[in-house]
Short mmCIF file of C-alpha atoms and ligand atoms in Angstrom, two decimals:
data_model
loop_
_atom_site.label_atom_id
_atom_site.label_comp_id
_atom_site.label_asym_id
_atom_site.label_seq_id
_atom_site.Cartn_x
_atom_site.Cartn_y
_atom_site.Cartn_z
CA UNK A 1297 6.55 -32.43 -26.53
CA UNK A 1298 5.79 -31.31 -22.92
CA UNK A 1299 5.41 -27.38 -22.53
CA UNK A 1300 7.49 -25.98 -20.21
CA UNK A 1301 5.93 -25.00 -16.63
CA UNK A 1302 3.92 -21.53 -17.05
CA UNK A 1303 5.40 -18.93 -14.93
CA UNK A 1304 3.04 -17.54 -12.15
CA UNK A 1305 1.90 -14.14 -12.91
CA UNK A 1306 1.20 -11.39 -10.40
CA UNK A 1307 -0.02 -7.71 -11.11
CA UNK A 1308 1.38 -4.88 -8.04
CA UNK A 1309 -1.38 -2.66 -8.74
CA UNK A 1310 -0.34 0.63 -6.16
CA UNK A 1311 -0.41 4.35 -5.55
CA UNK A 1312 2.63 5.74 -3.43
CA UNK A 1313 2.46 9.91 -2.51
CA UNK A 1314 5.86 9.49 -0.15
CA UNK A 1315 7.24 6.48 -1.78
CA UNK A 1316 6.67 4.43 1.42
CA UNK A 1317 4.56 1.94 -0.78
CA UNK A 1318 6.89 2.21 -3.52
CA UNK A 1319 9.44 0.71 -1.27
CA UNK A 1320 7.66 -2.17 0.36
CA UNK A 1321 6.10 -3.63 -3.18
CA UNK A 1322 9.70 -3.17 -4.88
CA UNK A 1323 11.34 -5.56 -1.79
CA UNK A 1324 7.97 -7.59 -2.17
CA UNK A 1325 8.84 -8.07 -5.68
CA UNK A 1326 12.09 -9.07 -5.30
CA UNK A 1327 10.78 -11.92 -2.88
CA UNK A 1328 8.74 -13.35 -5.21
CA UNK A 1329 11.27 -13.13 -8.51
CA UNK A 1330 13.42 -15.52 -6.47
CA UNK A 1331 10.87 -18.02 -6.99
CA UNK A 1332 10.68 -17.00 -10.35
CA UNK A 1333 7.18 -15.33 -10.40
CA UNK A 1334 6.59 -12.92 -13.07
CA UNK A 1335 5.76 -9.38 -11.16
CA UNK A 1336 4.15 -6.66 -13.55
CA UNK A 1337 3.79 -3.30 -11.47
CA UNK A 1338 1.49 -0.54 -12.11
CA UNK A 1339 1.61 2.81 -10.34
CA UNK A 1340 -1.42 5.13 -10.30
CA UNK A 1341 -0.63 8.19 -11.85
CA UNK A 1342 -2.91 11.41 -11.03
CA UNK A 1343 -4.07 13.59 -13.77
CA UNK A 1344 -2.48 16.64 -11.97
CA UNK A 1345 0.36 15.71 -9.68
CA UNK A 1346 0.26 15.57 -6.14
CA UNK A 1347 3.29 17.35 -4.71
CA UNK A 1348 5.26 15.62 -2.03
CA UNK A 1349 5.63 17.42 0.66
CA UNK A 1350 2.38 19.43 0.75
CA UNK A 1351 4.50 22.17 1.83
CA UNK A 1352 2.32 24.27 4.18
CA UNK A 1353 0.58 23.66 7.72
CA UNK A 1354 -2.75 24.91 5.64
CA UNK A 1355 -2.17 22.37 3.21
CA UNK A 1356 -1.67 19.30 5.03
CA UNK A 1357 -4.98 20.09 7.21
CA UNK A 1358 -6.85 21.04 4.15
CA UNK A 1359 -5.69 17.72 2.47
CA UNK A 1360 -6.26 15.61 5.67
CA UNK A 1361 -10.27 16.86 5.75
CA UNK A 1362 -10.90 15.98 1.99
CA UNK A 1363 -9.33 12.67 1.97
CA UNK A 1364 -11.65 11.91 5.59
CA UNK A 1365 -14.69 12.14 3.06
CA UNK A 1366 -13.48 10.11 0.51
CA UNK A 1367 -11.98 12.70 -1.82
CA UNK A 1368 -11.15 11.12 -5.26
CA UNK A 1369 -8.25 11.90 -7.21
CA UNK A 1370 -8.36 11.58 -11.10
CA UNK A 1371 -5.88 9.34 -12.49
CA UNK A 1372 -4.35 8.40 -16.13
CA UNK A 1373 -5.36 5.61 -17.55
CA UNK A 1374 -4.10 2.35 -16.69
CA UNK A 1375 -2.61 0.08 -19.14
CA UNK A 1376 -4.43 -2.67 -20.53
CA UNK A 1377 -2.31 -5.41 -19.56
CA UNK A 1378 -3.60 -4.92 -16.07
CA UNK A 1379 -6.96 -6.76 -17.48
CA UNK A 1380 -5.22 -10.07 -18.00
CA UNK A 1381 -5.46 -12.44 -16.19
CA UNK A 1382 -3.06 -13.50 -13.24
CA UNK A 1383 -2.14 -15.80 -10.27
CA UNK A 1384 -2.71 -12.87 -8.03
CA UNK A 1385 -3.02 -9.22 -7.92
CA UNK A 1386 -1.88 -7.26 -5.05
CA UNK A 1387 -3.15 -3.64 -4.40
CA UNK A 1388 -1.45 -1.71 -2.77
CA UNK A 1389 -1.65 1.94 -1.38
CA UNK A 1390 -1.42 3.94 1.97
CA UNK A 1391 -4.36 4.93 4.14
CA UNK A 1392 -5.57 8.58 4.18
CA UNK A 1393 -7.39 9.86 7.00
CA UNK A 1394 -9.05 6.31 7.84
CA UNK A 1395 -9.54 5.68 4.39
CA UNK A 1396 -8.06 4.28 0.84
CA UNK A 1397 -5.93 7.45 -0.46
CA UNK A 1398 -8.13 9.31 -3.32
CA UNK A 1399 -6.18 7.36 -6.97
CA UNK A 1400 -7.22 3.81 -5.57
CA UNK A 1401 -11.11 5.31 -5.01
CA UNK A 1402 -11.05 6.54 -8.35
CA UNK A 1403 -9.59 3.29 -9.42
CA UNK A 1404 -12.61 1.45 -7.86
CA UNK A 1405 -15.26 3.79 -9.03
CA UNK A 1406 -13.83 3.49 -12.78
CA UNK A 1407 -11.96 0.43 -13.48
CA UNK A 1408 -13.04 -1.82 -10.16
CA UNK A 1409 -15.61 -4.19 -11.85
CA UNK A 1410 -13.51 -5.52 -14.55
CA UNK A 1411 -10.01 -4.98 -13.01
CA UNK A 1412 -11.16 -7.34 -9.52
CA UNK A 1413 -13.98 -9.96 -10.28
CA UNK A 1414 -13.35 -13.38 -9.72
CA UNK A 1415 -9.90 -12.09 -9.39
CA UNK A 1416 -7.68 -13.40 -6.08
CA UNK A 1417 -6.61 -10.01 -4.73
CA UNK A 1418 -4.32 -9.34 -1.89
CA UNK A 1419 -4.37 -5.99 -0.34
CA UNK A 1420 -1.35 -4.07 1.13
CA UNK A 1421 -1.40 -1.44 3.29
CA UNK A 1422 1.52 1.53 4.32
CA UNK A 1423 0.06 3.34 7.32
CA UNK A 1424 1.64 5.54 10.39
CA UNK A 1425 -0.37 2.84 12.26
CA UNK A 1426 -4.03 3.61 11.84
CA UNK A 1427 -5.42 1.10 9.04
CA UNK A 1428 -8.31 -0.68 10.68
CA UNK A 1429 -11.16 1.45 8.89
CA UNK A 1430 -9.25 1.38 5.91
CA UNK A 1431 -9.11 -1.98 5.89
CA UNK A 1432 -12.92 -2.56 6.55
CA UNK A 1433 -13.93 0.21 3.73
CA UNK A 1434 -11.49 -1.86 1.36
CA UNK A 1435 -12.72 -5.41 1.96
CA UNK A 1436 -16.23 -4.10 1.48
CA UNK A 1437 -15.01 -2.36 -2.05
CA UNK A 1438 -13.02 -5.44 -2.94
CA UNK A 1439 -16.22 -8.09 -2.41
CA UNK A 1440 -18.60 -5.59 -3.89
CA UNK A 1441 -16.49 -5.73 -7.14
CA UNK A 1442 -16.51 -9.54 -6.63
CA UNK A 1443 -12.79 -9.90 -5.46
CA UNK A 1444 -11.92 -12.71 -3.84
CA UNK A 1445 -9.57 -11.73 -0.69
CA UNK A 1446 -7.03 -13.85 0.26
CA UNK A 1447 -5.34 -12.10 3.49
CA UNK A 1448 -3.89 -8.73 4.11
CA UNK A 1449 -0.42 -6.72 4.20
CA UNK A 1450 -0.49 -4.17 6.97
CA UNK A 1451 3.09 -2.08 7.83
CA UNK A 1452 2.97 0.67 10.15
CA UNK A 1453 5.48 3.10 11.02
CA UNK A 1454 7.91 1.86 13.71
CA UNK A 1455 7.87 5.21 15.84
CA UNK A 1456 6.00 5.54 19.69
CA UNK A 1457 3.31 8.06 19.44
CA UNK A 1458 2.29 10.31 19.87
CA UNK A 1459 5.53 11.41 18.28
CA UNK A 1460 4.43 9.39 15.19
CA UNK A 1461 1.65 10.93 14.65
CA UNK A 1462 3.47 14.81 15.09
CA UNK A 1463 6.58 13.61 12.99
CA UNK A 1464 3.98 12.67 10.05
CA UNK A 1465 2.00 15.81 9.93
CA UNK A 1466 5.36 18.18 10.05
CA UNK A 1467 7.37 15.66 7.29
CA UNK A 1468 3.45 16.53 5.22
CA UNK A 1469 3.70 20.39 5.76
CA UNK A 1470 7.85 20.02 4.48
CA UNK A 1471 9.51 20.31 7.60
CA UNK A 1472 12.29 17.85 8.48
CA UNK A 1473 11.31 16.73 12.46
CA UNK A 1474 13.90 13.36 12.21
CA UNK A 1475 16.63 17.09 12.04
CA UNK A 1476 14.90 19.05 14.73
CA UNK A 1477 17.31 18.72 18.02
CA UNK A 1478 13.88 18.49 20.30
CA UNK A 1479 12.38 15.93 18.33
CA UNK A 1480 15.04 13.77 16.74
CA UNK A 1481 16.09 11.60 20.08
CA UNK A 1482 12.09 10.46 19.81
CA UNK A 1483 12.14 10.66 15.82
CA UNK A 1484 14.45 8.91 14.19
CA UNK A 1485 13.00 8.37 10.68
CA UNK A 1486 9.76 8.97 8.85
CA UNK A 1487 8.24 5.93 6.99
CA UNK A 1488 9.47 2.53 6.98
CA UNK A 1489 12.96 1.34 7.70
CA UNK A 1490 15.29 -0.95 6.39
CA UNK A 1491 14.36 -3.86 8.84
CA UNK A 1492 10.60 -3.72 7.31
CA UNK A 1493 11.61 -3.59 3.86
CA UNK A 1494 14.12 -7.00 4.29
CA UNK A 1495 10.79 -8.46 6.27
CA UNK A 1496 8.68 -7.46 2.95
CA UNK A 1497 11.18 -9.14 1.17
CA UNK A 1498 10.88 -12.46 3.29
CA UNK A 1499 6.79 -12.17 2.70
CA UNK A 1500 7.42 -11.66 -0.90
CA UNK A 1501 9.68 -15.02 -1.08
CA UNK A 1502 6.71 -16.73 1.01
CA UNK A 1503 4.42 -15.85 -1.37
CA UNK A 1504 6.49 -16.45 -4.12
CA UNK A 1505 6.99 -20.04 -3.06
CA UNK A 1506 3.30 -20.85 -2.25
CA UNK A 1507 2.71 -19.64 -5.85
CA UNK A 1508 4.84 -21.49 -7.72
CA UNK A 1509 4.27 -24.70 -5.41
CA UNK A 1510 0.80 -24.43 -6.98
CA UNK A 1511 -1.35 -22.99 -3.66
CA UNK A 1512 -3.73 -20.35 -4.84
CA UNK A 1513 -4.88 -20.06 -1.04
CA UNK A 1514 -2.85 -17.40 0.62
CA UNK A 1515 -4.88 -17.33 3.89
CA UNK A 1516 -2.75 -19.40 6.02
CA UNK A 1517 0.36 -17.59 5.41
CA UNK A 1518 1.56 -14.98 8.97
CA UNK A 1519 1.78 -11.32 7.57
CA UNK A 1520 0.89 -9.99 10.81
CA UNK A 1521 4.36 -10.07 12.77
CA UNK A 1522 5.92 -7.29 15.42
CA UNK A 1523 8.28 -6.16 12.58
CA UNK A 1524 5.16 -5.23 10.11
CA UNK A 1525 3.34 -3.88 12.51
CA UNK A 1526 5.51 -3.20 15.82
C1 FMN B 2826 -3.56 12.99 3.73
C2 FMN B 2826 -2.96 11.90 4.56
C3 FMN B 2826 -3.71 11.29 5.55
C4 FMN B 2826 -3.16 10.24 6.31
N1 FMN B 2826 -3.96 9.60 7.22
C5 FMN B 2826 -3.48 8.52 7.88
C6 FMN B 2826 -4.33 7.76 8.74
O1 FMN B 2826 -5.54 8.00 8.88
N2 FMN B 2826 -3.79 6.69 9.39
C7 FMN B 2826 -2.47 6.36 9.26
O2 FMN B 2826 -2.04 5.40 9.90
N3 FMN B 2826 -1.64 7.06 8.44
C8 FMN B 2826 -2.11 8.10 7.74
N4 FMN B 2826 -1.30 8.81 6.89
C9 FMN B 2826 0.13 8.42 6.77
C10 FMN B 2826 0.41 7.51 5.55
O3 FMN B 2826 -0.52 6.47 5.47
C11 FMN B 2826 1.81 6.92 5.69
O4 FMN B 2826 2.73 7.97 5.78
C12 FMN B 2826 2.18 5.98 4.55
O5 FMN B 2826 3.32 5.24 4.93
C13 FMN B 2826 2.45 6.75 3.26
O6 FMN B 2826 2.63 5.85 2.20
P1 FMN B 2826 3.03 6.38 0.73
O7 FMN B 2826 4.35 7.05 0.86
O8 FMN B 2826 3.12 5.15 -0.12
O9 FMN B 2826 1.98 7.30 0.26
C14 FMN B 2826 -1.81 9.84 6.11
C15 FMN B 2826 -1.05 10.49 5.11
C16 FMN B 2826 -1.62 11.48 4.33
C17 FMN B 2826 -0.81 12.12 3.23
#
């Protein structure tokens, strides 16, 4: 009797401090479930939580400085499905000061070897719109643990600067600048919006179909468009 066509598999593997992440792979995912792929997510969890907003002017600096040297941030276990093996695995995360944010470091350091050789990985990125050295520093962690990387996610946030750059450190330290009368006509929002989450949807459903039509190679397909990365 002929088996029935094996589902493609894909592991979200992601950290997400201000759920900006958390809302691209979750529109990702639903992309790729409409070609049927199987999508297994697995969020980093640190050891001791990371509270969101930091809260304090102090705090946001302090954090900004660690994280520009690499910090690393202890994180649970992950489970040990996440060692099977799968059509693709996408890793996912936002950039701290230039860098991968601490949990996916840690990931690396501890789990990197056996969770990423000979594995097809896929990275995505959530920035305010400086990834560039995060991306270098990841492709250079990915091949070192033998990944093999097939192309690159990159979504920035929509706002000009340098009022992009000011809106992110105040929403950090807990204020609310997309409320403040002097700041809100150049502010609208912090993070992604709606428009960028229905165009991760639309790379999910890309993906999703190249998957399932049996292409394992990735590289061809356009994630670098003015709505991603305006
Ligand atoms: C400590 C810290 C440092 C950051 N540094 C950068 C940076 O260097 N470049 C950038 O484009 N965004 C930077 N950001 C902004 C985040 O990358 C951005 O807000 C992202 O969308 C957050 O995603 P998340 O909610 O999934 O954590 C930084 C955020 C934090 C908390």
């Amino acid at each position: 009797m002929a088996s029935a066509v094996e589902k493609k598999k894909v592991l979200i593997t992601f950290f997400s401090f201000s759920s900006q992440t958390n809302n691209l792979i979750l529109a990702l995912s639903r992309g790729m479930e409409k070609y049927n792929v199987e999508v297994i997510r697995e969020r980093l969890i640190p050891v001791n939580q990371l509270r969101f907003p930091i809260g304090t002017i102090q705090g946001t600096l302090r954090m900004m400085l660690v994280t520009f040297f690499r910090k690393r941030i202890p994180i649970e276990p992950i489970a040990n499905h996440c060692f099977d093996d799968y059509d693709l695995i996408i890793l996912a995360g936002p950039t701290w000061s230039y860098n991968p944010s601490g949990p996916i470091l840690k990931l690396f350091d501890r789990d990197g070897e056996r969770l990423f050789r000979n594995k097809l990985v896929l990275p995505l990125i959530s920035c305010r719109g400086y990834w560039r050295l995060h991306w270098w520093g990841l492709k250079r962690l990915l091949c070192k643990k033998g990944a093999k990387v097939v192309n690159l996610i990159v979504f920035s946030h929509p706002n000009p600067e340098p009022w992009r750059t000011i809106g992110v450190f105040l929403k950090l330290a807990g204020r609310i600048p997309e409320k403040k009368s002097w700041f809100a006509g150049k502010y609208r929002k912090y993070g992604h919006t709606k428009k960028q989450l229905q165009e991760a949807k639309r790379f999910g459903k890309m993906m999703g179909k190249e998957l399932v039509q049996g292409g394992k190679n990735l590289h061809h397909l356009n994630f670098d468009t003015g709505i991603s990365r305006p």
